Coordinates of C-alpha atoms in Angstrom, one line a residue:
X1 CA 4.4 -13.4 -9.3
X2 CA 1.6 -11.7 -11.1
X3 CA -1.2 -13.8 -9.8
X4 CA -0.4 -13.2 -6.2
X5 CA -2.6 -10.3 -5.2
X6 CA -1.4 -8.3 -8.2
X7 CA 1.9 -7.4 -6.5
X8 CA 4.0 -7.6 -9.6
X9 CA 6.3 -4.5 -9.9
X10 CA 5.7 -2.4 -12.9
X11 CA 8.7 -3.1 -15.1
X12 CA 8.5 0.4 -16.6
X13 CA 8.6 2.2 -13.3
X14 CA 12.3 2.8 -13.3
X15 CA 12.2 4.1 -16.8
X16 CA 9.3 6.4 -16.0
X17 CA 11.1 7.7 -12.9
X18 CA 14.2 8.4 -14.9
X19 CA 12.3 10.3 -17.6
X20 CA 10.5 12.4 -15.0
X21 CA 13.6 13.2 -13.1
X22 CA 15.5 14.1 -16.3
X23 CA 12.6 16.3 -17.4
X24 CA 12.8 18.0 -14.0
X25 CA 16.6 18.4 -14.4
X26 CA 16.1 20.0 -17.9
X27 CA 13.4 22.4 -16.6
X28 CA 15.6 23.3 -13.6
X29 CA 18.6 24.0 -15.8
X30 CA 16.5 26.2 -18.2
X31 CA 14.9 28.1 -15.3
X32 CA 18.4 28.6 -13.8
X33 CA 19.9 29.8 -17.1
X34 CA 17.0 32.2 -17.8
X35 CA 16.9 33.7 -14.3
X36 CA 20.6 34.0 -14.0
X37 CA 20.9 35.6 -17.5
X38 CA 18.2 38.1 -16.6
X39 CA 19.7 39.0 -13.3
X40 CA 23.2 39.4 -14.7
X41 CA 21.9 41.5 -17.6
X42 CA 19.9 43.7 -15.4
X43 CA 22.9 44.1 -13.0
X44 CA 25.2 45.1 -15.9
X45 CA 22.7 47.5 -17.3
X46 CA 22.0 49.1 -13.9
X47 CA 25.7 49.5 -13.4
X48 CA 26.1 51.3 -16.7
X49 CA 23.1 53.5 -16.0
X50 CA 24.4 54.4 -12.5
X51 CA 27.8 55.3 -14.1
X52 CA 26.0 57.5 -16.6
X53 CA 24.0 59.2 -13.9
X54 CA 27.2 60.1 -12.1
X55 CA 28.7 61.5 -15.3
X56 CA 25.6 63.6 -16.1
X57 CA 25.6 65.0 -12.5
X58 CA 29.3 65.8 -12.9
X59 CA 28.7 67.6 -16.1
X60 CA 25.7 69.5 -14.6
X61 CA 27.9 70.6 -11.8
X62 CA 30.5 71.9 -14.3
X63 CA 27.8 73.8 -16.1
X64 CA 26.8 75.6 -12.8
X65 CA 30.4 76.5 -12.1
X66 CA 31.5 77.6 -15.6
X67 CA 28.4 79.7 -16.4
X68 CA 28.6 81.1 -20.0
X69 CA 31.8 79.2 -20.8
X70 CA 30.2 75.9 -19.9
X71 CA 29.6 74.8 -23.5
X72 CA 33.3 74.7 -24.3
X73 CA 34.1 73.1 -21.0
X74 CA 31.5 70.4 -21.5
X75 CA 32.7 69.6 -25.1
X76 CA 36.2 69.2 -23.8
X77 CA 35.1 66.9 -20.9
X78 CA 33.1 64.8 -23.3
X79 CA 36.1 64.4 -25.6
X80 CA 38.1 63.3 -22.6
X81 CA 35.4 60.8 -21.7
X82 CA 35.3 59.3 -25.2
X83 CA 39.1 59.0 -25.3
X84 CA 39.0 57.3 -21.9
X85 CA 36.8 54.4 -23.3
X86 CA 38.9 51.4 -24.0
X87 CA 36.6 50.2 -26.9
X88 CA 36.8 53.5 -28.8
X89 CA 34.7 56.7 -28.6
X90 CA 31.1 56.2 -27.7
X91 CA 28.4 58.0 -29.7
X92 CA 27.0 60.7 -27.2
X93 CA 24.2 63.1 -27.3
X94 CA 24.1 65.9 -24.7
X95 CA 21.3 68.5 -24.4
X96 CA 21.6 71.3 -21.9
X97 CA 18.9 73.7 -20.8
X98 CA 20.6 76.6 -18.9
X99 CA 19.6 80.0 -17.4
X100 CA 19.5 81.9 -20.7
X101 CA 20.2 79.4 -23.4
X102 CA 19.7 75.9 -24.7
X103 CA 22.3 74.0 -26.6
X104 CA 23.1 70.4 -27.6
X105 CA 26.0 68.2 -28.6
X106 CA 25.7 65.1 -30.8
X107 CA 28.5 62.8 -31.7
X108 CA 27.7 60.1 -34.3
X109 CA 24.0 59.4 -33.4
X110 CA 21.9 59.6 -36.5
X111 CA 19.3 62.3 -36.3
X112 CA 16.3 60.1 -37.1
X113 CA 17.4 57.6 -34.5
X114 CA 17.9 60.4 -32.0
X115 CA 14.4 61.7 -32.6
X116 CA 12.9 58.3 -31.9
X117 CA 15.0 57.8 -28.7
X118 CA 14.1 61.3 -27.4
X119 CA 10.3 60.6 -28.0
X120 CA 10.6 57.4 -25.9
X121 CA 12.6 59.3 -23.2
X122 CA 9.9 61.9 -23.0
X123 CA 7.3 59.2 -22.4
X124 CA 9.4 57.6 -19.7
X125 CA 9.9 61.0 -18.0
X126 CA 6.2 61.5 -18.0
X127 CA 6.0 58.2 -16.2
X128 CA 8.3 59.6 -13.5
X129 CA 11.7 58.0 -14.6
X130 CA 14.9 60.1 -14.9
X131 CA 17.2 57.4 -16.3
X132 CA 17.1 54.0 -18.0
X133 CA 17.8 52.3 -21.3
X134 CA 16.1 51.9 -24.6
X135 CA 16.9 49.1 -27.0
X136 CA 16.6 50.1 -30.7
X137 CA 17.9 48.3 -33.7
X138 CA 20.0 45.9 -31.6
X139 CA 21.7 48.8 -29.8
X140 CA 21.4 49.9 -26.2
X141 CA 20.8 53.6 -25.7
X142 CA 21.4 54.6 -22.0
X143 CA 20.0 57.9 -20.9
X144 CA 20.0 60.1 -17.9
X145 CA 18.1 63.4 -17.2
X146 CA 19.2 65.5 -14.3
X147 CA 18.2 68.8 -12.8
X148 CA 20.1 71.2 -10.6
X149 CA 18.8 74.7 -9.7
X150 CA 17.8 76.3 -13.1
X151 CA 20.0 74.0 -15.2
X152 CA 19.0 70.6 -16.7
X153 CA 20.9 68.1 -18.7
X154 CA 19.9 65.1 -20.9
X155 CA 22.7 62.7 -21.7
X156 CA 22.3 59.8 -24.1
X157 CA 25.1 57.3 -25.0
X158 CA 25.2 54.3 -27.2
X159 CA 26.7 51.5 -25.0
X160 CA 29.0 49.2 -26.9
X161 CA 29.8 47.2 -23.8
X162 CA 26.4 45.9 -23.0
X163 CA 26.2 43.6 -26.0
X164 CA 29.7 42.4 -25.3
X165 CA 28.7 41.9 -21.6
X166 CA 25.6 40.0 -22.6
X167 CA 27.6 37.7 -24.9
X168 CA 30.1 37.1 -22.2
X169 CA 27.4 36.3 -19.6
X170 CA 25.7 33.9 -22.1
X171 CA 28.9 32.0 -22.6
X172 CA 29.6 31.7 -18.9
X173 CA 26.1 30.7 -18.2
X174 CA 26.2 28.1 -20.9
X175 CA 29.1 26.5 -19.2
X176 CA 27.5 26.8 -15.8
X177 CA 24.2 25.5 -17.0
X178 CA 25.9 22.5 -18.6
X179 CA 27.6 21.7 -15.2
X180 CA 24.3 22.2 -13.4
X181 CA 22.5 20.1 -15.9
X182 CA 24.8 17.1 -15.5
X183 CA 24.7 17.4 -11.7
X184 CA 20.9 17.5 -12.0
X185 CA 21.0 14.4 -14.3
X186 CA 23.3 12.6 -11.8
X187 CA 20.9 13.5 -9.0
X188 CA 17.9 12.4 -11.1
X189 CA 19.4 9.1 -11.9
X190 CA 20.5 8.5 -8.3
X191 CA 17.1 9.5 -7.0
X192 CA 15.1 7.5 -9.5
X193 CA 17.3 4.4 -8.8
X194 CA 16.8 4.9 -5.1
X195 CA 13.0 5.3 -5.4
X196 CA 12.7 2.3 -7.8
X197 CA 14.8 0.2 -5.4
X198 CA 12.6 1.2 -2.5
X199 CA 9.4 0.4 -4.4
X200 CA 10.8 -2.9 -5.6
X201 CA 11.8 -3.8 -2.0
X202 CA 8.3 -3.0 -0.8
X203 CA 6.7 -5.0 -3.5
X204 CA 9.1 -7.9 -2.9
X205 CA 8.2 -7.8 0.8
X206 CA 4.5 -7.8 0.0
X207 CA 5.0 -10.6 -2.5
X208 CA 6.9 -12.6 0.1
X209 CA 4.3 -11.9 2.8
X210 CA 1.6 -13.1 0.4
X211 CA 3.4 -16.2 -0.9
X212 CA 5.5 -17.4 2.1
X213 CA 4.7 -18.6 5.6
X214 CA 5.9 -16.2 8.2
X215 CA 6.8 -18.8 10.8
X216 CA 8.9 -21.3 8.8
X217 CA 9.8 -19.0 5.9
X218 CA 8.6 -21.7 3.5
X219 CA 6.5 -20.8 0.4
X220 CA 2.8 -21.4 1.0
X221 CA -0.1 -22.9 -0.9
X222 CA -0.6 -19.8 -3.0
X223 CA 3.0 -20.0 -4.1
X224 CA 2.5 -23.6 -5.2
X225 CA -0.7 -22.8 -7.2
X226 CA 1.1 -19.9 -8.9
X227 CA 4.2 -22.0 -9.6
X228 CA 2.3 -24.8 -11.3
X229 CA 0.1 -22.4 -13.2
X230 CA 3.1 -20.6 -14.5
X231 CA 4.8 -23.8 -15.5
X232 CA 1.7 -24.9 -17.4
X233 CA 1.6 -21.7 -19.3
X234 CA 5.2 -22.1 -20.5
X235 CA 4.9 -25.6 -21.7
X236 CA 2.7 -27.3 -24.4
X237 CA 2.8 -30.6 -22.6
X238 CA 1.2 -31.4 -19.2
X239 CA 3.4 -30.7 -16.2
X240 CA 4.6 -33.9 -14.6
X241 CA 5.4 -34.6 -11.0
X242 CA 4.2 -35.8 -7.6
X243 CA 2.3 -33.8 -5.0
X244 CA 2.4 -34.9 -1.4
X245 CA 0.3 -33.6 1.4
X246 CA 1.8 -34.2 4.8
X247 CA -0.3 -33.7 8.0
X248 CA 1.2 -34.2 11.5
X249 CA -0.8 -36.6 13.6
X250 CA -2.0 -35.5 17.0
X251 CA -0.1 -32.2 16.7
X252 CA -3.0 -30.4 18.5
X253 CA -2.3 -32.5 21.7
X254 CA 1.4 -31.6 21.5
X255 CA 0.5 -27.9 21.0
X256 CA -2.0 -27.9 23.9
X257 CA 0.5 -29.7 26.2
X258 CA 3.7 -27.7 25.4
X259 CA 2.0 -24.4 24.5
X260 CA 1.8 -22.5 21.2
X261 CA 5.4 -21.1 21.4
X262 CA 6.9 -24.6 21.7
X263 CA 4.5 -25.8 19.0
X264 CA 5.7 -23.1 16.7
X265 CA 9.4 -24.1 17.4
X266 CA 8.5 -27.7 16.7
X267 CA 7.0 -26.9 13.3
X268 CA 10.1 -24.9 12.4
X269 CA 12.4 -27.8 13.4
X270 CA 10.2 -30.3 11.5
X271 CA 10.3 -28.1 8.4
X272 CA 14.1 -27.8 8.6
X273 CA 14.5 -31.6 9.0
X274 CA 12.1 -32.3 6.2
X275 CA 13.8 -29.9 3.8
X276 CA 17.1 -31.9 4.3
X277 CA 15.4 -35.0 2.9
X278 CA 14.5 -33.2 -0.3
X279 CA 16.6 -32.9 -3.5
X280 CA 17.2 -29.5 -5.1
X281 CA 14.4 -30.2 -7.7
X282 CA 11.8 -30.7 -4.9
X283 CA 10.1 -27.9 -3.1
X284 CA 8.6 -27.9 0.4
X285 CA 5.5 -25.7 1.2
X286 CA 3.6 -25.0 4.4
X287 CA -0.1 -25.1 3.7
X288 CA -1.6 -24.3 7.0
X289 CA -1.2 -25.2 10.7
X290 CA 0.5 -28.6 10.8
X291 CA 0.0 -29.4 7.1
X292 CA 2.8 -29.3 4.6
X293 CA 3.1 -29.9 0.8
X294 CA 5.9 -31.2 -1.3
X295 CA 6.1 -30.8 -5.1
X296 CA 8.5 -33.3 -6.6
X297 CA 8.7 -32.9 -10.4
X298 CA 11.4 -35.6 -10.5
X299 CA 9.4 -38.3 -8.8
X300 CA 7.3 -40.6 -11.0
X301 CA 4.4 -42.9 -10.2
X302 CA 6.9 -45.8 -9.7
X303 CA 8.9 -44.0 -7.1
X304 CA 6.3 -41.9 -5.3
X305 CA 5.6 -44.5 -2.5
X306 CA 9.2 -45.1 -1.9
X307 CA 9.7 -41.3 -1.6
X308 CA 6.8 -41.2 1.0
X309 CA 8.5 -44.1 2.9
X310 CA 11.7 -42.1 3.0
X311 CA 9.9 -39.1 4.5
X312 CA 8.3 -41.3 7.1
X313 CA 11.7 -42.8 7.9
X314 CA 13.1 -39.3 8.5
X315 CA 10.5 -38.7 11.2
X316 CA 11.8 -41.6 13.3
X317 CA 14.5 -39.3 14.9
X318 CA 12.8 -37.6 17.9
X319 CA 12.9 -33.8 18.3
X320 CA 14.0 -32.6 21.7
X321 CA 11.7 -29.8 23.2
X322 CA 12.3 -28.6 26.7
X323 CA 14.5 -31.6 27.3
X324 CA 11.7 -33.9 26.3
X325 CA 12.0 -36.1 23.2
X326 CA 9.0 -35.6 20.9
X327 CA 8.2 -38.4 18.4
X328 CA 6.3 -37.0 15.4
X329 CA 4.1 -39.0 13.2
X330 CA 2.6 -37.9 9.9
X331 CA 0.0 -39.0 7.4
X332 CA 0.9 -38.5 3.7
X333 CA -1.4 -38.2 0.7
X334 CA 0.1 -38.7 -2.8
X335 CA -1.4 -37.4 -6.0
X336 CA 0.2 -37.6 -9.5
X337 CA 0.2 -35.0 -12.2
X338 CA -1.1 -35.5 -14.9
X339 CA -2.3 -39.1 -14.0
X340 CA -4.8 -37.9 -11.4
X341 CA -5.3 -34.4 -12.7
X342 CA -3.6 -31.6 -14.5
X343 CA -5.7 -29.0 -12.7
X344 CA -3.9 -27.7 -9.6
X345 CA -7.0 -27.3 -7.5
X346 CA -8.1 -30.9 -8.3
X347 CA -4.6 -32.2 -7.6
X348 CA -4.6 -30.5 -4.2
X349 CA -8.0 -32.1 -3.4
X350 CA -6.8 -35.5 -4.6
X351 CA -3.7 -35.3 -2.4
X352 CA -5.9 -34.2 0.6
X353 CA -8.3 -37.0 0.1
X354 CA -5.4 -39.5 -0.1
X355 CA -4.0 -38.0 3.2
X356 CA -7.3 -38.5 5.0
X357 CA -7.4 -42.0 3.7
X358 CA -3.9 -42.6 5.1
X359 CA -5.1 -41.3 8.5
X360 CA -8.2 -43.4 8.4
X361 CA -6.3 -46.6 7.6
X362 CA -3.3 -45.6 9.8
X363 CA -1.1 -46.6 6.8
X364 CA 1.3 -43.6 7.1
X365 CA 0.8 -42.8 3.4
X366 CA -1.8 -43.5 0.7
X367 CA -1.8 -43.0 -3.1
X368 CA -4.9 -41.2 -4.4
X369 CA -7.3 -43.8 -5.7
X370 CA -9.7 -42.5 -8.4
X371 CA -12.2 -45.1 -7.5
X372 CA -12.5 -43.5 -4.0
X373 CA -12.9 -40.1 -5.6
X374 CA -15.9 -41.6 -7.4
X375 CA -17.8 -42.2 -4.2
X376 CA -20.4 -39.7 -3.2
X377 CA -18.3 -37.7 -0.7
X378 CA -15.4 -37.4 -3.1
X379 CA -17.5 -36.3 -6.0
X380 CA -19.3 -33.8 -3.8
X381 CA -16.0 -32.2 -2.6
X382 CA -14.6 -32.0 -6.2
X383 CA -17.9 -30.6 -7.4
X384 CA -18.1 -27.9 -4.7
X385 CA -14.5 -27.0 -5.3
X386 CA -15.1 -26.4 -9.0
X387 CA -18.3 -24.4 -8.3
X388 CA -16.8 -21.9 -5.9
X389 CA -15.9 -19.3 -8.5
X390 CA -19.4 -19.4 -9.9
X391 CA -20.9 -19.2 -6.4
X392 CA -19.1 -16.0 -5.6
X393 CA -19.7 -14.5 -9.0
X394 CA -23.5 -15.2 -8.8
X395 CA -23.7 -14.3 -5.1
X396 CA -25.0 -17.7 -4.2
X397 CA -23.2 -17.3 -0.8
X398 CA -25.6 -15.5 1.5
X399 CA -25.0 -13.9 4.9
X400 CA -27.2 -15.0 7.7
X401 CA -27.4 -13.0 10.9
X402 CA -27.5 -14.2 14.5
X403 CA -28.2 -11.7 17.3
X404 CA -25.9 -10.9 20.2
X405 CA -28.0 -10.2 23.2
X406 CA -27.7 -8.4 26.5
X407 CA -28.2 -11.2 29.0
X408 CA -29.8 -8.8 31.5
X409 CA -32.3 -7.0 29.3
X410 CA -32.6 -9.3 26.4
X411 CA -32.0 -6.4 24.0
X412 CA -30.3 -7.2 20.7
X413 CA -27.1 -5.2 20.7
X414 CA -25.3 -6.6 17.6
X415 CA -25.2 -9.3 15.0
X416 CA -22.8 -11.8 13.6
X417 CA -22.8 -12.4 9.9
X418 CA -22.4 -16.1 9.1
X419 CA -21.9 -17.4 5.5
X420 CA -24.3 -20.0 4.0
X421 CA -24.1 -21.3 0.4
X422 CA -27.5 -21.3 -1.3
X423 CA -26.5 -24.1 -3.7
X424 CA -28.7 -24.3 -6.8
X425 CA -28.9 -28.1 -6.6
X426 CA -28.1 -29.1 -3.0
X427 CA -29.9 -26.3 -1.2
X428 CA -28.5 -24.4 1.8
X429 CA -25.0 -25.6 2.6
X430 CA -23.4 -25.0 6.1
X431 CA -20.0 -23.4 6.2
X432 CA -18.3 -26.6 7.2
X433 CA -18.8 -27.9 3.7
X434 CA -17.3 -25.0 1.8
X435 CA -15.1 -22.8 4.0
X436 CA -12.3 -25.3 4.1
X437 CA -12.5 -25.5 0.3
X438 CA -12.2 -21.7 0.0
X439 CA -9.1 -21.7 2.2
X440 CA -7.6 -24.6 0.1
X441 CA -8.4 -23.0 -3.3
X442 CA -6.7 -19.7 -2.8
X443 CA -9.9 -17.7 -2.8
X444 CA -9.5 -16.5 0.8
X445 CA -8.9 -12.9 -0.3
X446 CA -11.8 -12.8 -2.7
X447 CA -14.2 -14.4 -0.1
X448 CA -13.0 -12.0 2.7
X449 CA -13.8 -9.0 0.5
X450 CA -17.1 -10.6 -0.5
X451 CA -18.2 -10.9 3.1
X452 CA -17.1 -7.4 4.1
X453 CA -18.8 -5.9 1.0
X454 CA -22.2 -7.7 1.6
X455 CA -22.1 -6.9 5.4
X456 CA -21.6 -3.2 4.7
X457 CA -24.3 -3.3 2.0
X458 CA -26.7 -4.7 4.6
X459 CA -25.7 -2.1 7.2
X460 CA -26.5 0.6 4.6
X461 CA -30.0 -1.0 3.9
X462 CA -30.7 -1.1 7.7
X463 CA -29.6 2.6 8.0
X464 CA -32.2 3.7 5.4
X465 CA -34.8 1.8 7.6
X466 CA -33.6 3.6 10.7
X467 CA -31.8 0.5 12.1
X468 CA -28.3 0.9 13.5
X469 CA -26.9 -2.4 14.8
X470 CA -23.2 -3.3 14.6
X471 CA -22.3 -6.4 12.5
X472 CA -19.4 -8.7 13.1
X473 CA -17.8 -10.6 10.1
X474 CA -15.5 -13.6 10.4
X475 CA -12.1 -13.2 8.6
X476 CA -9.3 -15.6 8.2
X477 CA -5.9 -14.1 9.2
X478 CA -4.9 -14.8 5.6
X479 CA -7.3 -12.0 4.7
X480 CA -5.0 -9.7 6.6
X481 CA -2.2 -10.5 4.2
X482 CA -4.2 -8.5 1.7
X483 CA -2.3 -5.2 1.8
X484 CA -5.4 -3.2 0.7
X485 CA -8.0 -4.9 2.9
X486 CA -8.2 -1.9 5.3
X487 CA -8.4 0.8 2.7
X488 CA -10.9 -1.4 0.8
X489 CA -13.1 -1.6 3.9
X490 CA -12.7 2.1 4.6
X491 CA -13.7 3.0 1.1
X492 CA -16.8 0.9 1.2
X493 CA -17.8 2.4 4.5
X494 CA -17.4 5.9 3.1
X495 CA -19.3 5.2 -0.1
X496 CA -22.2 3.7 2.0
X497 CA -21.9 6.4 4.6
X498 CA -21.5 3.8 7.3
X499 CA -19.3 4.6 10.4
X500 CA -16.5 2.0 10.6
X501 CA -17.4 1.4 14.3
X502 CA -20.5 -0.4 13.0
X503 CA -18.2 -3.2 11.8
X504 CA -16.4 -5.8 13.8
X505 CA -13.7 -8.2 12.7
X506 CA -13.8 -11.7 14.3
X507 CA -10.6 -13.6 13.9
X508 CA -11.0 -17.3 13.3
X509 CA -9.0 -20.1 14.8
X510 CA -6.8 -20.5 11.8
X511 CA -4.8 -17.5 13.1
X512 CA -2.7 -19.9 15.0
X513 CA -0.8 -20.6 11.7
X514 CA 0.5 -17.0 11.6
X515 CA 2.9 -15.0 13.8
X516 CA 1.4 -12.2 15.8
X517 CA 3.4 -9.5 14.1
X518 CA 2.1 -10.6 10.7
X519 CA -1.5 -9.9 11.6
X520 CA -1.1 -7.2 14.3
X521 CA -0.2 -4.5 11.7
X522 CA -3.4 -5.0 9.7
X523 CA -5.5 -5.2 12.9
X524 CA -4.0 -2.0 14.2
X525 CA -4.9 -0.3 10.9
X526 CA -8.4 -1.6 11.3
X527 CA -8.6 -0.2 14.8
X528 CA -7.2 3.1 13.6
X529 CA -10.2 3.6 11.3
X530 CA -12.6 2.6 14.0
X531 CA -13.3 -1.1 13.3
X532 CA -13.6 -3.3 16.4
X533 CA -11.6 -6.6 16.8
X534 CA -12.8 -9.7 18.6
X535 CA -11.2 -13.1 19.2
X536 CA -13.6 -16.0 18.2
X537 CA -13.5 -19.4 19.9
X538 CA -11.7 -18.2 23.0
X539 CA -10.1 -21.1 24.9
X540 CA -9.4 -23.2 21.7
X541 CA -6.9 -23.0 18.9
X542 CA -5.4 -19.5 18.6
X543 CA -6.8 -18.1 21.8
X544 CA -4.1 -17.3 24.4
X545 CA -2.9 -14.6 26.7
X546 CA -0.3 -13.5 24.1
X547 CA -3.0 -13.0 21.4
X548 CA -5.3 -11.0 23.6
X549 CA -2.5 -8.8 24.9
X550 CA -0.6 -8.2 21.7
X551 CA -3.6 -7.9 19.4
X552 CA -5.3 -5.3 21.6
X553 CA -8.7 -6.9 21.0
X554 CA -12.0 -5.3 22.0
X555 CA -14.0 -8.5 22.6
X556 CA -13.4 -12.2 23.4
X557 CA -16.0 -14.8 22.6
X558 CA -16.0 -17.8 24.9
X559 CA -16.2 -21.0 22.8
X560 CA -19.5 -22.9 22.8
X561 CA -17.7 -26.0 24.0
X562 CA -17.3 -24.4 27.5
X563 CA -20.9 -23.2 27.6
X564 CA -22.7 -26.4 26.5
X565 CA -22.5 -28.0 30.0
X566 CA -21.6 -25.1 32.2
X567 CA -24.4 -25.9 34.6
X568 CA -23.0 -29.4 35.4
X569 CA -19.3 -29.2 34.5
X570 CA -17.3 -27.6 37.2
X571 CA -14.1 -27.5 35.0
X572 CA -15.8 -25.5 32.3
X573 CA -17.4 -23.3 34.9
X574 CA -13.9 -22.5 36.2
X575 CA -12.6 -21.8 32.7
X576 CA -15.5 -19.4 32.0
X577 CA -15.0 -17.6 35.3
X578 CA -11.2 -17.3 34.6
X579 CA -12.0 -16.0 31.1
X580 CA -14.3 -13.3 32.5
X581 CA -11.7 -12.2 35.0
X582 CA -9.1 -12.2 32.3
X583 CA -11.3 -10.1 30.0
X584 CA -11.9 -7.6 32.9
X585 CA -8.1 -7.3 33.4
X586 CA -7.7 -6.5 29.7
X587 CA -10.8 -4.3 29.6
X588 CA -12.5 -6.5 27.0
X589 CA -16.1 -7.2 26.4
X590 CA -17.1 -10.9 26.7
X591 CA -19.7 -12.7 24.5
X592 CA -20.7 -16.3 25.4
X593 CA -21.3 -18.4 22.3
X594 CA -23.7 -21.4 22.2
X595 CA -26.2 -20.3 24.8
X596 CA -28.9 -22.9 24.4
X597 CA -31.2 -22.5 27.4
X598 CA -32.4 -20.1 30.2
X599 CA -30.3 -21.8 32.9
X600 CA -27.0 -21.1 30.9
X601 CA -28.1 -17.5 30.2
X602 CA -28.9 -16.9 33.9
X603 CA -25.7 -18.4 35.2
X604 CA -23.6 -16.5 32.8
X605 CA -25.3 -13.2 33.7
X606 CA -24.6 -14.0 37.4
X607 CA -20.9 -14.7 36.6
X608 CA -20.6 -11.2 35.0
X609 CA -20.9 -12.2 31.4
X610 CA -23.4 -9.6 30.1
X611 CA -23.7 -10.7 26.4
X612 CA -24.7 -14.0 24.9
X613 CA -25.3 -15.6 21.5
X614 CA -26.9 -18.9 20.7
X615 CA -30.0 -20.8 19.6
X616 CA -31.8 -19.9 22.8
X617 CA -32.3 -16.5 21.4
X618 CA -32.3 -17.2 17.6
X619 CA -30.7 -19.4 15.0
X620 CA -28.8 -17.5 12.2
X621 CA -31.5 -16.2 9.9
X622 CA -31.6 -14.4 6.5
X623 CA -31.4 -10.6 6.4
X624 CA -35.1 -10.1 5.9
X625 CA -36.0 -12.2 8.9
X626 CA -33.4 -10.5 11.1
X627 CA -34.8 -7.2 10.0
X628 CA -38.2 -8.2 11.2
X629 CA -36.7 -9.4 14.4
X630 CA -35.0 -6.0 15.0
X631 CA -38.3 -4.2 14.1
X632 CA -40.8 -6.3 16.0
X633 CA -38.8 -8.1 18.7
X634 CA -35.8 -5.9 19.5
X635 CA -35.9 -7.4 23.1
X636 CA -35.8 -11.1 23.4
X637 CA -37.0 -13.2 26.4
X638 CA -34.7 -13.5 29.4
X639 CA -37.0 -15.6 31.5

C-alpha cells in the first residue's frame, strides 16, 4: 500500500540483489582462476628450476672429480639426460669455467637467442640470483649458475614441459572454475532470495503495523482511506457503497468498571461477533478506541438502514465477561458514496456526524442528512477538515508554551508545547476543534513530525539566547507507528545541536487503543537516545499500573480533574496521595496539571508533589512571550 507511510517494497529489489550477487560470483570465480593459475604455474616452474639446480650441482661435482677428462664425461652425461626425457631431447647449453680452462656445450639453442638469454642471466646474477627462468619468444629458458671451489657451471635448458603444464593447468582450472562459478551462482541466488524475503517480511510487518489494529487484528482507518483512494484511481466512475461508523455506547463505564484488560477482551469479542454478520464483500475496520467502521460496497441507499438494523439486532446477544453478562449498545452513523460525497475524508465526517446524531436522538442509527451538514457546526467541521493540509503547509498551527514550575521555589523548570491553530478567518482555535480532525484524517504522522520539528527549532533559538529549558510535546501513540519517528527526531536534534534530553514525549490518552508492546518498542528507542517519556492525564483513560510499569516512564502528570477541587474533595485528595506514593515506588517525577490557585499549589507541595502546571502560574503563551517570561521572570510567585 504505497500511501501508507511509503512502506511499499521496491519491486526491483530482488533483481538488484541477484545482479549484485551474480557479479560477486563472477568476480570471485575470476579471482580464484587467476590466483590458482599463478600459484600452479609458479609451483611447476619452481619444481623445474629446483630439478635443474640439482642436475647442475651433480655435473659440477663430476667436473671436480674427473679433472681434465671432465669435458668428455659431461657431454656423455648430458646425452644420457636428453635421452631420459620422455618428450625428446631438450636443447641444452652448458658453460664450464674450470681451474685452467673454459669450455661450453650447446645443443640446438640458436646463437643469437643464446646471447640474449646470457645477457639477461648476467643482469639477474648482478641482482643476486643464481637460478630462475626467462621467457623469450613463447619459450621458457630455465637457468642455473653454481659454484664449487674453483669451478663454476652455467646450465641453460629450453623447457618443453612448462607450456604443456600451463595448458594442462588451464584446462583443469577452467573445469574447476566452472564448478566454482555455478556453486557461487547457486549461493548468490539463494542468498538474494533469502535477503529479499527478509526485507519483504519486514516491510509487510511494518505495513500491517501501520494499516491494522494491533488489538483486534482488523484493518484501521488508514487502510480504509487507502483502499477507497486506490479503488477510485482504478475506475472512471465514482466508487459506490455505504460507510457505517459504529460507536459503542457507555463503553468507558464498562472499561472503568471491569478494567482495561477486560475492556480489550470485550472489544475483541465484539469485533469477532460483528464480523460474522458481514458478507465477504463487506469489510470491518477499527477506527479508534470503541469506534468501528464498515465499508459495504454491496449495500445501496435502499438497504442501508435495514443493514444497520441487522447490526443492532446482532448486539442483542449479551457477551459474558468474568461470568457477568454484558449487554452492548451502539450508535451507528450511515453515509452513502457518492450520494453524500465521493471524497473519503468528507464521507468519514458525514458518517461521524450521523453517528453523533444517532447518539443525540438515541435512535440506534441515523442516515447522514445533508441539511444537518449545512448548519453552522457541520459546515465548520467540514471546512476545518478540508483546510488542515493548507494549515500544516503554511505553518498556521503554532506552538504555545506553558511553564512547569517547582512548587517550592517557583522556578520554571520546563515547558509543555501545546498546539493552537492561527486560523486566517476564525482566529486562534483551541486544540479541541482540530486535533480530533487530524486523527480522523490520517494526518497524525505528519502532524506529529510537525510538532517535533517546531519544538526542536524553538529549543535551538533559545539555545542561541543562552536559554536551556526542556520542552515536552504531546504525541499520539499512532505517531509511534511511524517506523522512522525516532531516527527523524535524533537527526533533527543533531542538526540543531540540541541534546535529546531537552525533549520529552507526553503520551496522550488515545494510547488506550493500542497494546503495550506496540508502543513500548518505539518508546524504548526514544529513551535510548535520551528523550524522556511522560504519561499525560494520569488517572483517566490509558493511565494504569500496567502502562507505568511496562512503558518505563520518567514522569506522570496527574490529571486536572483530580486537582480542581483537591482542597475540598477528600476522594480526589486520596487519589492524588496514592498517585504520589505510586510514582515514588516507580521512581517517577510527578507534575500536577491544572493548578489554579495558591491553596492547591501549597497543598500539593505539602503532599510531596514538587512540580505543577496551570493557569495560576501562566496560561499557554506564544514563544516570544514565553521567552520574555524565562528572561525576566524565571521564578514565579509561590505565595
